[in-house]
């Protein structure tokens, strides 16, 4: 997958060693028939490039713009996020007409950003867990850490270890139990919650990445959808609905929502009334987990992990 395109990282590090200015572009989010998918990336110097953010007239325009900045000796002081809609006669039109949209993050790496990329490349080559986190302040490398101490908007996260990843949305007691069991079954676990002072997130040593941010940002925390498992277990009906609405249309190896059958039915009915595709809703495993009569957090975790494994081994 393009998310693990080592050539782009090598290109950036070699440019840095050679004293060349470089620009990095990452597709932070995409939907529909966008040619650039979340996780696609491209690195650019004044005379060469590596990778792609989807090709076409949009990519040409982005490359030309980056090279103009590089040639002038300038750099954007902070990462810039731009939206591109692949239709005619709309705001943020990309110049392409294939439908869909993509959001591109452009970074002119600082020394701190380069150091984070070096740590990420090393972790991946050694098979260690960790993540390269693209936020409003730049690029950072996270390993068994949380962004609670320095809260910022996270636009994209890339994991160093290949394999199946579990994103748990909600950081309570069931999330803690699920993190423990899933990690022991070979899943790389990320927990996402909107509460900065939640005790069960702070003591969750099984999650490799812990993100505290608004649930409206959930779509930007996910990459490499084909190997991603997602379980939604927030504090209640409304945040569950927000999260699922933000994920609507995305395809995952497994997507589940915790809750009673009555709650799920009401929530799905509400989402359909608000335009969410009924066929996509049918792909969600809800209520989450195998029906084994589970009651406690660990029993619930057993039911969910068993269902995840059945999908993984199918």
PDB file of C-alpha atoms in Angstrom:
ATOM      1  CA  UNK A   1       0.000   0.000   0.000  1.00  0.00           C
ATOM      2  CA  UNK A   2       1.079   3.559  -0.654  1.00  0.00           C
ATOM      3  CA  UNK A   3       0.895   4.271   3.075  1.00  0.00           C
ATOM      4  CA  UNK A   4       4.103   2.277   3.391  1.00  0.00           C
ATOM      5  CA  UNK A   5       5.957   3.782   0.434  1.00  0.00           C
ATOM      6  CA  UNK A   6       9.508   3.658   1.754  1.00  0.00           C
ATOM      7  CA  UNK A   7      10.835   5.334  -1.408  1.00  0.00           C
ATOM      8  CA  UNK A   8       9.181   8.644  -0.488  1.00  0.00           C
ATOM      9  CA  UNK A   9      10.805   8.681   2.954  1.00  0.00           C
ATOM     10  CA  UNK A  10      14.187   7.727   1.495  1.00  0.00           C
ATOM     11  CA  UNK A  11      13.809  10.489  -1.092  1.00  0.00           C
ATOM     12  CA  UNK A  12      13.142  13.080   1.636  1.00  0.00           C
ATOM     13  CA  UNK A  13      16.044  11.955   3.809  1.00  0.00           C
ATOM     14  CA  UNK A  14      18.433  11.885   0.851  1.00  0.00           C
ATOM     15  CA  UNK A  15      17.339  15.401  -0.166  1.00  0.00           C
ATOM     16  CA  UNK A  16      18.009  16.574   3.363  1.00  0.00           C
ATOM     17  CA  UNK A  17      21.479  14.981   3.379  1.00  0.00           C
ATOM     18  CA  UNK A  18      22.229  16.649   0.043  1.00  0.00           C
ATOM     19  CA  UNK A  19      21.157  20.054   1.275  1.00  0.00           C
ATOM     20  CA  UNK A  20      18.141  20.220  -1.065  1.00  0.00           C
ATOM     21  CA  UNK A  21      14.905  21.874   0.004  1.00  0.00           C
ATOM     22  CA  UNK A  22      11.968  19.497  -0.186  1.00  0.00           C
ATOM     23  CA  UNK A  23       8.194  19.619   0.036  1.00  0.00           C
ATOM     24  CA  UNK A  24       6.035  16.748   1.304  1.00  0.00           C
ATOM     25  CA  UNK A  25       2.400  16.283   0.326  1.00  0.00           C
ATOM     26  CA  UNK A  26       0.109  13.734   1.963  1.00  0.00           C
ATOM     27  CA  UNK A  27      -3.527  12.950   1.150  1.00  0.00           C
ATOM     28  CA  UNK A  28      -5.015  13.325   4.609  1.00  0.00           C
ATOM     29  CA  UNK A  29      -8.571  12.391   3.642  1.00  0.00           C
ATOM     30  CA  UNK A  30     -10.522  11.315   0.556  1.00  0.00           C
ATOM     31  CA  UNK A  31     -13.908  10.028  -0.503  1.00  0.00           C
ATOM     32  CA  UNK A  32     -15.873   9.076  -3.578  1.00  0.00           C
ATOM     33  CA  UNK A  33     -13.960   8.407  -6.801  1.00  0.00           C
ATOM     34  CA  UNK A  34     -10.984  10.525  -5.851  1.00  0.00           C
ATOM     35  CA  UNK A  35      -7.802   9.307  -7.602  1.00  0.00           C
ATOM     36  CA  UNK A  36      -5.759  10.294  -4.550  1.00  0.00           C
ATOM     37  CA  UNK A  37      -6.628   8.086  -1.588  1.00  0.00           C
ATOM     38  CA  UNK A  38      -5.934   8.750   2.072  1.00  0.00           C
ATOM     39  CA  UNK A  39      -2.276   8.005   2.761  1.00  0.00           C
ATOM     40  CA  UNK A  40      -0.985   8.680  -0.781  1.00  0.00           C
ATOM     41  CA  UNK A  41       2.096  10.881  -0.606  1.00  0.00           C
ATOM     42  CA  UNK A  42       4.608  12.690  -2.738  1.00  0.00           C
ATOM     43  CA  UNK A  43       7.941  14.424  -2.105  1.00  0.00           C
ATOM     44  CA  UNK A  44       9.174  17.213  -4.368  1.00  0.00           C
ATOM     45  CA  UNK A  45      12.459  19.052  -4.925  1.00  0.00           C
ATOM     46  CA  UNK A  46      13.098  21.728  -7.533  1.00  0.00           C
ATOM     47  CA  UNK A  47      14.244  19.151 -10.092  1.00  0.00           C
ATOM     48  CA  UNK A  48      12.784  15.768  -9.105  1.00  0.00           C
ATOM     49  CA  UNK A  49       9.905  14.091  -7.297  1.00  0.00           C
ATOM     50  CA  UNK A  50       8.853  10.768  -5.821  1.00  0.00           C
ATOM     51  CA  UNK A  51       5.419   9.298  -5.181  1.00  0.00           C
ATOM     52  CA  UNK A  52       1.986  10.587  -6.121  1.00  0.00           C
ATOM     53  CA  UNK A  53      -1.097  12.193  -4.618  1.00  0.00           C
ATOM     54  CA  UNK A  54      -3.352  10.951  -7.412  1.00  0.00           C
ATOM     55  CA  UNK A  55      -1.928  12.319 -10.663  1.00  0.00           C
ATOM     56  CA  UNK A  56      -3.665  14.449 -13.248  1.00  0.00           C
ATOM     57  CA  UNK A  57      -3.976  18.193 -13.518  1.00  0.00           C
ATOM     58  CA  UNK A  58      -4.361  18.581  -9.749  1.00  0.00           C
ATOM     59  CA  UNK A  59      -1.014  16.932  -9.049  1.00  0.00           C
ATOM     60  CA  UNK A  60       0.682  19.005 -11.767  1.00  0.00           C
ATOM     61  CA  UNK A  61      -0.675  22.180 -10.233  1.00  0.00           C
ATOM     62  CA  UNK A  62       0.419  21.172  -6.745  1.00  0.00           C
ATOM     63  CA  UNK A  63       3.924  20.286  -7.930  1.00  0.00           C
ATOM     64  CA  UNK A  64       4.272  23.578  -9.815  1.00  0.00           C
ATOM     65  CA  UNK A  65       3.121  25.541  -6.767  1.00  0.00           C
ATOM     66  CA  UNK A  66       5.552  23.748  -4.468  1.00  0.00           C
ATOM     67  CA  UNK A  67       8.435  24.282  -6.879  1.00  0.00           C
ATOM     68  CA  UNK A  68       7.666  27.994  -7.115  1.00  0.00           C
ATOM     69  CA  UNK A  69       8.002  28.210  -3.328  1.00  0.00           C
ATOM     70  CA  UNK A  70      11.163  26.082  -3.291  1.00  0.00           C
ATOM     71  CA  UNK A  71      12.751  28.157  -6.074  1.00  0.00           C
ATOM     72  CA  UNK A  72      12.095  31.377  -4.195  1.00  0.00           C
ATOM     73  CA  UNK A  73      13.843  29.977  -1.129  1.00  0.00           C
ATOM     74  CA  UNK A  74      10.655  30.266   0.872  1.00  0.00           C
ATOM     75  CA  UNK A  75       8.883  27.749   3.058  1.00  0.00           C
ATOM     76  CA  UNK A  76       5.400  27.673   4.499  1.00  0.00           C
ATOM     77  CA  UNK A  77       5.914  28.120   8.262  1.00  0.00           C
ATOM     78  CA  UNK A  78       3.190  25.623   9.203  1.00  0.00           C
ATOM     79  CA  UNK A  79       1.515  22.687   7.461  1.00  0.00           C
ATOM     80  CA  UNK A  80      -1.264  23.742   5.088  1.00  0.00           C
ATOM     81  CA  UNK A  81      -4.414  21.706   4.483  1.00  0.00           C
ATOM     82  CA  UNK A  82      -6.273  22.246   1.189  1.00  0.00           C
ATOM     83  CA  UNK A  83      -9.464  20.642  -0.084  1.00  0.00           C
ATOM     84  CA  UNK A  84      -9.889  19.676  -3.738  1.00  0.00           C
ATOM     85  CA  UNK A  85     -13.293  18.711  -5.183  1.00  0.00           C
ATOM     86  CA  UNK A  86     -13.221  16.718  -8.420  1.00  0.00           C
ATOM     87  CA  UNK A  87     -16.193  18.377 -10.127  1.00  0.00           C
ATOM     88  CA  UNK A  88     -16.722  21.398 -12.314  1.00  0.00           C
ATOM     89  CA  UNK A  89     -18.206  24.687 -11.161  1.00  0.00           C
ATOM     90  CA  UNK A  90     -17.916  24.109  -7.417  1.00  0.00           C
ATOM     91  CA  UNK A  91     -15.921  25.711  -4.659  1.00  0.00           C
ATOM     92  CA  UNK A  92     -12.391  24.266  -4.396  1.00  0.00           C
ATOM     93  CA  UNK A  93     -12.670  22.656  -7.870  1.00  0.00           C
ATOM     94  CA  UNK A  94      -9.553  20.596  -8.549  1.00  0.00           C
ATOM     95  CA  UNK A  95      -9.684  20.776 -12.339  1.00  0.00           C
ATOM     96  CA  UNK A  96     -10.630  17.085 -12.494  1.00  0.00           C
ATOM     97  CA  UNK A  97     -14.137  15.712 -13.075  1.00  0.00           C
ATOM     98  CA  UNK A  98     -13.923  12.171 -11.674  1.00  0.00           C
ATOM     99  CA  UNK A  99     -16.173  13.029  -8.709  1.00  0.00           C
ATOM    100  CA  UNK A 100     -15.193  12.683  -5.048  1.00  0.00           C
ATOM    101  CA  UNK A 101     -12.746  14.902  -3.208  1.00  0.00           C
ATOM    102  CA  UNK A 102      -9.391  14.770  -1.474  1.00  0.00           C
ATOM    103  CA  UNK A 103      -7.714  16.870   1.182  1.00  0.00           C
ATOM    104  CA  UNK A 104      -3.984  17.412   0.734  1.00  0.00           C
ATOM    105  CA  UNK A 105      -1.575  18.336   3.511  1.00  0.00           C
ATOM    106  CA  UNK A 106       1.531  20.225   2.372  1.00  0.00           C
ATOM    107  CA  UNK A 107       4.607  20.412   4.593  1.00  0.00           C
ATOM    108  CA  UNK A 108       8.054  21.912   4.078  1.00  0.00           C
ATOM    109  CA  UNK A 109       9.850  19.740   6.654  1.00  0.00           C
ATOM    110  CA  UNK A 110      11.806  21.395   9.428  1.00  0.00           C
ATOM    111  CA  UNK A 111      14.739  19.753  11.204  1.00  0.00           C
ATOM    112  CA  UNK A 112      12.278  18.509  13.824  1.00  0.00           C
ATOM    113  CA  UNK A 113      10.040  17.004  11.138  1.00  0.00           C
ATOM    114  CA  UNK A 114      13.026  15.266   9.504  1.00  0.00           C
ATOM    115  CA  UNK A 115      14.038  13.795  12.841  1.00  0.00           C
ATOM    116  CA  UNK A 116      10.525  12.387  13.294  1.00  0.00           C
ATOM    117  CA  UNK A 117      10.657  10.834   9.813  1.00  0.00           C
ATOM    118  CA  UNK A 118      14.039   9.267  10.609  1.00  0.00           C
ATOM    119  CA  UNK A 119      12.613   7.736  13.801  1.00  0.00           C
ATOM    120  CA  UNK A 120       9.599   6.428  11.891  1.00  0.00           C
ATOM    121  CA  UNK A 121      11.737   4.837   9.155  1.00  0.00           C
ATOM    122  CA  UNK A 122      13.966   3.216  11.771  1.00  0.00           C
ATOM    123  CA  UNK A 123      10.973   1.868  13.701  1.00  0.00           C
ATOM    124  CA  UNK A 124       9.484   0.391  10.564  1.00  0.00           C
ATOM    125  CA  UNK A 125      12.731  -1.223   9.452  1.00  0.00           C
ATOM    126  CA  UNK A 126      13.158  -2.795  12.903  1.00  0.00           C
ATOM    127  CA  UNK A 127       9.524  -3.915  13.144  1.00  0.00           C
ATOM    128  CA  UNK A 128       8.771  -1.648  16.102  1.00  0.00           C
ATOM    129  CA  UNK A 129       5.415  -0.093  16.849  1.00  0.00           C
ATOM    130  CA  UNK A 130       4.956   3.632  16.460  1.00  0.00           C
ATOM    131  CA  UNK A 131       3.331   6.270  14.328  1.00  0.00           C
ATOM    132  CA  UNK A 132       4.155   9.335  12.323  1.00  0.00           C
ATOM    133  CA  UNK A 133       1.598  11.940  13.343  1.00  0.00           C
ATOM    134  CA  UNK A 134       0.827  14.872  11.046  1.00  0.00           C
ATOM    135  CA  UNK A 135      -0.682  17.728  13.044  1.00  0.00           C
ATOM    136  CA  UNK A 136      -1.142  21.458  12.888  1.00  0.00           C
ATOM    137  CA  UNK A 137       2.302  21.986  14.461  1.00  0.00           C
ATOM    138  CA  UNK A 138       4.142  19.675  12.076  1.00  0.00           C
ATOM    139  CA  UNK A 139       5.302  16.064  12.080  1.00  0.00           C
ATOM    140  CA  UNK A 140       6.018  14.053  15.229  1.00  0.00           C
ATOM    141  CA  UNK A 141       6.846  10.447  16.007  1.00  0.00           C
ATOM    142  CA  UNK A 142       4.767   8.736  18.682  1.00  0.00           C
ATOM    143  CA  UNK A 143       5.633   5.481  20.417  1.00  0.00           C
ATOM    144  CA  UNK A 144       3.440   4.327  23.297  1.00  0.00           C
ATOM    145  CA  UNK A 145       2.580   7.949  23.962  1.00  0.00           C
ATOM    146  CA  UNK A 146      -0.403  10.228  23.928  1.00  0.00           C
ATOM    147  CA  UNK A 147      -0.942  13.709  22.574  1.00  0.00           C
ATOM    148  CA  UNK A 148      -2.733  14.764  25.747  1.00  0.00           C
ATOM    149  CA  UNK A 149       0.174  16.841  27.029  1.00  0.00           C
ATOM    150  CA  UNK A 150       0.362  18.887  23.820  1.00  0.00           C
ATOM    151  CA  UNK A 151      -3.141  18.847  22.332  1.00  0.00           C
ATOM    152  CA  UNK A 152      -3.322  19.684  18.652  1.00  0.00           C
ATOM    153  CA  UNK A 153      -5.429  18.822  15.654  1.00  0.00           C
ATOM    154  CA  UNK A 154      -4.252  15.573  14.057  1.00  0.00           C
ATOM    155  CA  UNK A 155      -4.744  15.445  10.278  1.00  0.00           C
ATOM    156  CA  UNK A 156      -3.172  12.109   9.412  1.00  0.00           C
ATOM    157  CA  UNK A 157      -1.499   9.207  11.211  1.00  0.00           C
ATOM    158  CA  UNK A 158       0.765   6.613   9.618  1.00  0.00           C
ATOM    159  CA  UNK A 159       1.792   3.465  11.448  1.00  0.00           C
ATOM    160  CA  UNK A 160       5.270   1.977  11.321  1.00  0.00           C
ATOM    161  CA  UNK A 161       4.241  -1.630  11.795  1.00  0.00           C
ATOM    162  CA  UNK A 162       2.466  -3.395   8.987  1.00  0.00           C
ATOM    163  CA  UNK A 163      -0.502  -5.518   9.904  1.00  0.00           C
ATOM    164  CA  UNK A 164      -4.007  -5.302  11.271  1.00  0.00           C
ATOM    165  CA  UNK A 165      -4.842  -2.183  13.210  1.00  0.00           C
ATOM    166  CA  UNK A 166      -7.732  -1.583  15.567  1.00  0.00           C
ATOM    167  CA  UNK A 167      -9.127   1.886  16.129  1.00  0.00           C
ATOM    168  CA  UNK A 168     -11.308   2.042  19.237  1.00  0.00           C
ATOM    169  CA  UNK A 169     -13.444   5.165  19.318  1.00  0.00           C
ATOM    170  CA  UNK A 170     -14.188   5.790  22.961  1.00  0.00           C
ATOM    171  CA  UNK A 171     -11.809   5.323  25.832  1.00  0.00           C
ATOM    172  CA  UNK A 172     -13.852   3.955  28.729  1.00  0.00           C
ATOM    173  CA  UNK A 173     -13.668   0.659  30.640  1.00  0.00           C
ATOM    174  CA  UNK A 174     -14.833  -1.514  27.727  1.00  0.00           C
ATOM    175  CA  UNK A 175     -12.246   0.211  25.547  1.00  0.00           C
ATOM    176  CA  UNK A 176      -9.503  -0.561  28.063  1.00  0.00           C
ATOM    177  CA  UNK A 177     -10.468  -4.251  28.164  1.00  0.00           C
ATOM    178  CA  UNK A 178     -10.716  -4.422  24.379  1.00  0.00           C
ATOM    179  CA  UNK A 179      -7.307  -2.740  24.019  1.00  0.00           C
ATOM    180  CA  UNK A 180      -5.700  -5.370  26.239  1.00  0.00           C
ATOM    181  CA  UNK A 181      -7.243  -8.402  24.574  1.00  0.00           C
ATOM    182  CA  UNK A 182      -6.864  -7.141  20.999  1.00  0.00           C
ATOM    183  CA  UNK A 183      -3.204  -6.240  21.529  1.00  0.00           C
ATOM    184  CA  UNK A 184      -2.545  -9.757  22.843  1.00  0.00           C
ATOM    185  CA  UNK A 185      -4.195 -11.133  19.684  1.00  0.00           C
ATOM    186  CA  UNK A 186      -1.868  -9.257  17.341  1.00  0.00           C
ATOM    187  CA  UNK A 187      -3.734  -6.027  16.647  1.00  0.00           C
ATOM    188  CA  UNK A 188      -1.997  -2.646  16.798  1.00  0.00           C
ATOM    189  CA  UNK A 189      -4.375  -0.542  18.899  1.00  0.00           C
ATOM    190  CA  UNK A 190      -5.224   3.147  18.681  1.00  0.00           C
ATOM    191  CA  UNK A 191      -7.749   4.727  21.056  1.00  0.00           C
ATOM    192  CA  UNK A 192      -9.553   7.941  20.144  1.00  0.00           C
ATOM    193  CA  UNK A 193     -11.630   9.957  22.632  1.00  0.00           C
ATOM    194  CA  UNK A 194     -12.699  13.573  23.025  1.00  0.00           C
ATOM    195  CA  UNK A 195     -12.151  13.731  26.816  1.00  0.00           C
ATOM    196  CA  UNK A 196      -8.655  14.971  27.767  1.00  0.00           C
ATOM    197  CA  UNK A 197      -8.783  13.928  31.438  1.00  0.00           C
ATOM    198  CA  UNK A 198     -10.201  10.429  31.113  1.00  0.00           C
ATOM    199  CA  UNK A 199      -8.481   8.101  33.585  1.00  0.00           C
ATOM    200  CA  UNK A 200      -8.993   4.935  31.555  1.00  0.00           C
ATOM    201  CA  UNK A 201      -7.161   6.476  28.593  1.00  0.00           C
ATOM    202  CA  UNK A 202      -4.274   7.670  30.741  1.00  0.00           C
ATOM    203  CA  UNK A 203      -3.692   4.189  32.161  1.00  0.00           C
ATOM    204  CA  UNK A 204      -4.233   2.350  28.873  1.00  0.00           C
ATOM    205  CA  UNK A 205      -0.765   0.857  28.354  1.00  0.00           C
ATOM    206  CA  UNK A 206      -2.023  -1.533  25.664  1.00  0.00           C
ATOM    207  CA  UNK A 207      -2.848   1.174  23.101  1.00  0.00           C
ATOM    208  CA  UNK A 208       0.166   2.183  21.038  1.00  0.00           C
ATOM    209  CA  UNK A 209      -1.434   5.505  20.135  1.00  0.00           C
ATOM    210  CA  UNK A 210      -3.891   7.522  22.200  1.00  0.00           C
ATOM    211  CA  UNK A 211      -5.516  10.498  20.481  1.00  0.00           C
ATOM    212  CA  UNK A 212      -7.624  13.112  22.250  1.00  0.00           C
ATOM    213  CA  UNK A 213      -9.534  15.247  19.763  1.00  0.00           C
ATOM    214  CA  UNK A 214     -13.024  16.230  18.659  1.00  0.00           C
ATOM    215  CA  UNK A 215     -14.988  13.299  17.244  1.00  0.00           C
ATOM    216  CA  UNK A 216     -15.615  15.368  14.109  1.00  0.00           C
ATOM    217  CA  UNK A 217     -11.921  14.744  13.317  1.00  0.00           C
ATOM    218  CA  UNK A 218     -12.181  10.956  13.446  1.00  0.00           C
ATOM    219  CA  UNK A 219     -11.946  10.436   9.694  1.00  0.00           C
ATOM    220  CA  UNK A 220      -8.509  12.046   9.649  1.00  0.00           C
ATOM    221  CA  UNK A 221      -7.124   9.574  12.196  1.00  0.00           C
ATOM    222  CA  UNK A 222      -7.568   6.598   9.862  1.00  0.00           C
ATOM    223  CA  UNK A 223      -5.388   5.449   6.992  1.00  0.00           C
ATOM    224  CA  UNK A 224      -4.905   2.187   5.079  1.00  0.00           C
ATOM    225  CA  UNK A 225      -8.568   1.292   5.430  1.00  0.00           C
ATOM    226  CA  UNK A 226      -8.212  -2.265   4.096  1.00  0.00           C
ATOM    227  CA  UNK A 227      -6.240  -3.385   7.161  1.00  0.00           C
ATOM    228  CA  UNK A 228      -8.156  -1.315   9.716  1.00  0.00           C
ATOM    229  CA  UNK A 229     -10.723  -2.583  12.215  1.00  0.00           C
ATOM    230  CA  UNK A 230     -12.927   0.034  13.887  1.00  0.00           C
ATOM    231  CA  UNK A 231     -15.084  -0.337  16.984  1.00  0.00           C
ATOM    232  CA  UNK A 232     -17.259   2.585  18.052  1.00  0.00           C
ATOM    233  CA  UNK A 233     -18.011   2.647  21.779  1.00  0.00           C
ATOM    234  CA  UNK A 234     -18.302   6.268  22.870  1.00  0.00           C
ATOM    235  CA  UNK A 235     -20.172   7.544  25.895  1.00  0.00           C
ATOM    236  CA  UNK A 236     -23.582   7.505  24.223  1.00  0.00           C
ATOM    237  CA  UNK A 237     -26.013   7.724  21.326  1.00  0.00           C
ATOM    238  CA  UNK A 238     -25.169  11.189  19.987  1.00  0.00           C
ATOM    239  CA  UNK A 239     -21.362  10.850  19.833  1.00  0.00           C
ATOM    240  CA  UNK A 240     -21.745   7.366  18.329  1.00  0.00           C
ATOM    241  CA  UNK A 241     -23.910   8.892  15.610  1.00  0.00           C
ATOM    242  CA  UNK A 242     -21.404  11.700  14.991  1.00  0.00           C
ATOM    243  CA  UNK A 243     -18.538   9.213  14.613  1.00  0.00           C
ATOM    244  CA  UNK A 244     -20.413   6.875  12.273  1.00  0.00           C
ATOM    245  CA  UNK A 245     -21.633   9.813  10.185  1.00  0.00           C
ATOM    246  CA  UNK A 246     -18.042  11.013   9.807  1.00  0.00           C
ATOM    247  CA  UNK A 247     -16.991   7.519   8.701  1.00  0.00           C
ATOM    248  CA  UNK A 248     -19.945   7.053   6.331  1.00  0.00           C
ATOM    249  CA  UNK A 249     -18.934   5.528   3.006  1.00  0.00           C
ATOM    250  CA  UNK A 250     -15.508   4.336   4.139  1.00  0.00           C
ATOM    251  CA  UNK A 251     -14.617   0.668   3.797  1.00  0.00           C
ATOM    252  CA  UNK A 252     -12.847  -1.191   6.566  1.00  0.00           C
ATOM    253  CA  UNK A 253     -11.924  -4.776   7.296  1.00  0.00           C
ATOM    254  CA  UNK A 254     -14.433  -4.563  10.142  1.00  0.00           C
ATOM    255  CA  UNK A 255     -16.630  -1.776  11.506  1.00  0.00           C
ATOM    256  CA  UNK A 256     -18.757  -2.289  14.604  1.00  0.00           C
ATOM    257  CA  UNK A 257     -20.821  -0.245  17.024  1.00  0.00           C
ATOM    258  CA  UNK A 258     -21.473  -1.183  20.639  1.00  0.00           C
ATOM    259  CA  UNK A 259     -24.972  -0.829  22.061  1.00  0.00           C
ATOM    260  CA  UNK A 260     -28.359  -2.447  22.482  1.00  0.00           C
ATOM    261  CA  UNK A 261     -30.383  -3.552  19.470  1.00  0.00           C
ATOM    262  CA  UNK A 262     -32.960  -0.846  20.224  1.00  0.00           C
ATOM    263  CA  UNK A 263     -30.301   1.883  20.343  1.00  0.00           C
ATOM    264  CA  UNK A 264     -28.685   0.669  17.119  1.00  0.00           C
ATOM    265  CA  UNK A 265     -32.017   0.513  15.287  1.00  0.00           C
ATOM    266  CA  UNK A 266     -32.956   4.048  16.373  1.00  0.00           C
ATOM    267  CA  UNK A 267     -29.519   5.426  15.492  1.00  0.00           C
ATOM    268  CA  UNK A 268     -29.456   3.827  12.045  1.00  0.00           C
ATOM    269  CA  UNK A 269     -32.983   5.067  11.346  1.00  0.00           C
ATOM    270  CA  UNK A 270     -31.918   8.584  12.302  1.00  0.00           C
ATOM    271  CA  UNK A 271     -28.805   8.356  10.108  1.00  0.00           C
ATOM    272  CA  UNK A 272     -30.792   7.110   7.104  1.00  0.00           C
ATOM    273  CA  UNK A 273     -33.165  10.040   7.528  1.00  0.00           C
ATOM    274  CA  UNK A 274     -30.129  12.313   7.392  1.00  0.00           C
ATOM    275  CA  UNK A 275     -28.886  10.880   4.121  1.00  0.00           C
ATOM    276  CA  UNK A 276     -26.468   8.116   5.166  1.00  0.00           C
ATOM    277  CA  UNK A 277     -26.601   5.253   2.679  1.00  0.00           C
ATOM    278  CA  UNK A 278     -28.672   2.332   3.975  1.00  0.00           C
ATOM    279  CA  UNK A 279     -26.464  -0.195   2.194  1.00  0.00           C
ATOM    280  CA  UNK A 280     -23.363   1.124   3.968  1.00  0.00           C
ATOM    281  CA  UNK A 281     -25.119   0.933   7.336  1.00  0.00           C
ATOM    282  CA  UNK A 282     -25.796  -2.745   6.688  1.00  0.00           C
ATOM    283  CA  UNK A 283     -22.033  -3.389   6.567  1.00  0.00           C
ATOM    284  CA  UNK A 284     -21.675  -2.387  10.240  1.00  0.00           C
ATOM    285  CA  UNK A 285     -21.563  -5.182  12.813  1.00  0.00           C
ATOM    286  CA  UNK A 286     -24.070  -3.914  15.336  1.00  0.00           C
ATOM    287  CA  UNK A 287     -24.475  -4.671  18.116  1.00  0.00           C
ATOM    288  CA  UNK A 288     -20.731  -5.324  18.136  1.00  0.00           C
ATOM    289  CA  UNK A 289     -19.393  -8.786  18.912  1.00  0.00           C
ATOM    290  CA  UNK A 290     -20.620 -12.360  18.849  1.00  0.00           C
ATOM    291  CA  UNK A 291     -23.784 -13.015  20.819  1.00  0.00           C
ATOM    292  CA  UNK A 292     -22.364 -14.917  23.809  1.00  0.00           C
ATOM    293  CA  UNK A 293     -24.347 -13.164  26.530  1.00  0.00           C
ATOM    294  CA  UNK A 294     -21.416 -10.973  27.552  1.00  0.00           C
ATOM    295  CA  UNK A 295     -21.939  -8.504  30.387  1.00  0.00           C
ATOM    296  CA  UNK A 296     -18.601  -7.355  31.850  1.00  0.00           C
ATOM    297  CA  UNK A 297     -16.048  -5.224  29.945  1.00  0.00           C
ATOM    298  CA  UNK A 298     -13.721  -8.192  29.429  1.00  0.00           C
ATOM    299  CA  UNK A 299     -16.576 -10.450  28.312  1.00  0.00           C
ATOM    300  CA  UNK A 300     -17.613  -7.769  25.819  1.00  0.00           C
ATOM    301  CA  UNK A 301     -13.992  -7.580  24.639  1.00  0.00           C
ATOM    302  CA  UNK A 302     -13.935 -11.367  24.144  1.00  0.00           C
ATOM    303  CA  UNK A 303     -17.091 -11.202  22.008  1.00  0.00           C
ATOM    304  CA  UNK A 304     -15.720  -8.379  19.852  1.00  0.00           C
ATOM    305  CA  UNK A 305     -12.230  -9.822  19.393  1.00  0.00           C
ATOM    306  CA  UNK A 306     -13.722 -13.202  18.458  1.00  0.00           C
ATOM    307  CA  UNK A 307     -15.818 -11.489  15.770  1.00  0.00           C
ATOM    308  CA  UNK A 308     -12.772  -9.515  14.546  1.00  0.00           C
ATOM    309  CA  UNK A 309     -10.724 -12.696  14.269  1.00  0.00           C
ATOM    310  CA  UNK A 310     -13.509 -14.364  12.298  1.00  0.00           C
ATOM    311  CA  UNK A 311     -13.325 -11.501   9.801  1.00  0.00           C
ATOM    312  CA  UNK A 312      -9.523 -11.608   9.707  1.00  0.00           C
ATOM    313  CA  UNK A 313      -9.414 -15.331   9.017  1.00  0.00           C
ATOM    314  CA  UNK A 314     -12.298 -15.382   6.528  1.00  0.00           C
TER     315      UNK A 314
END
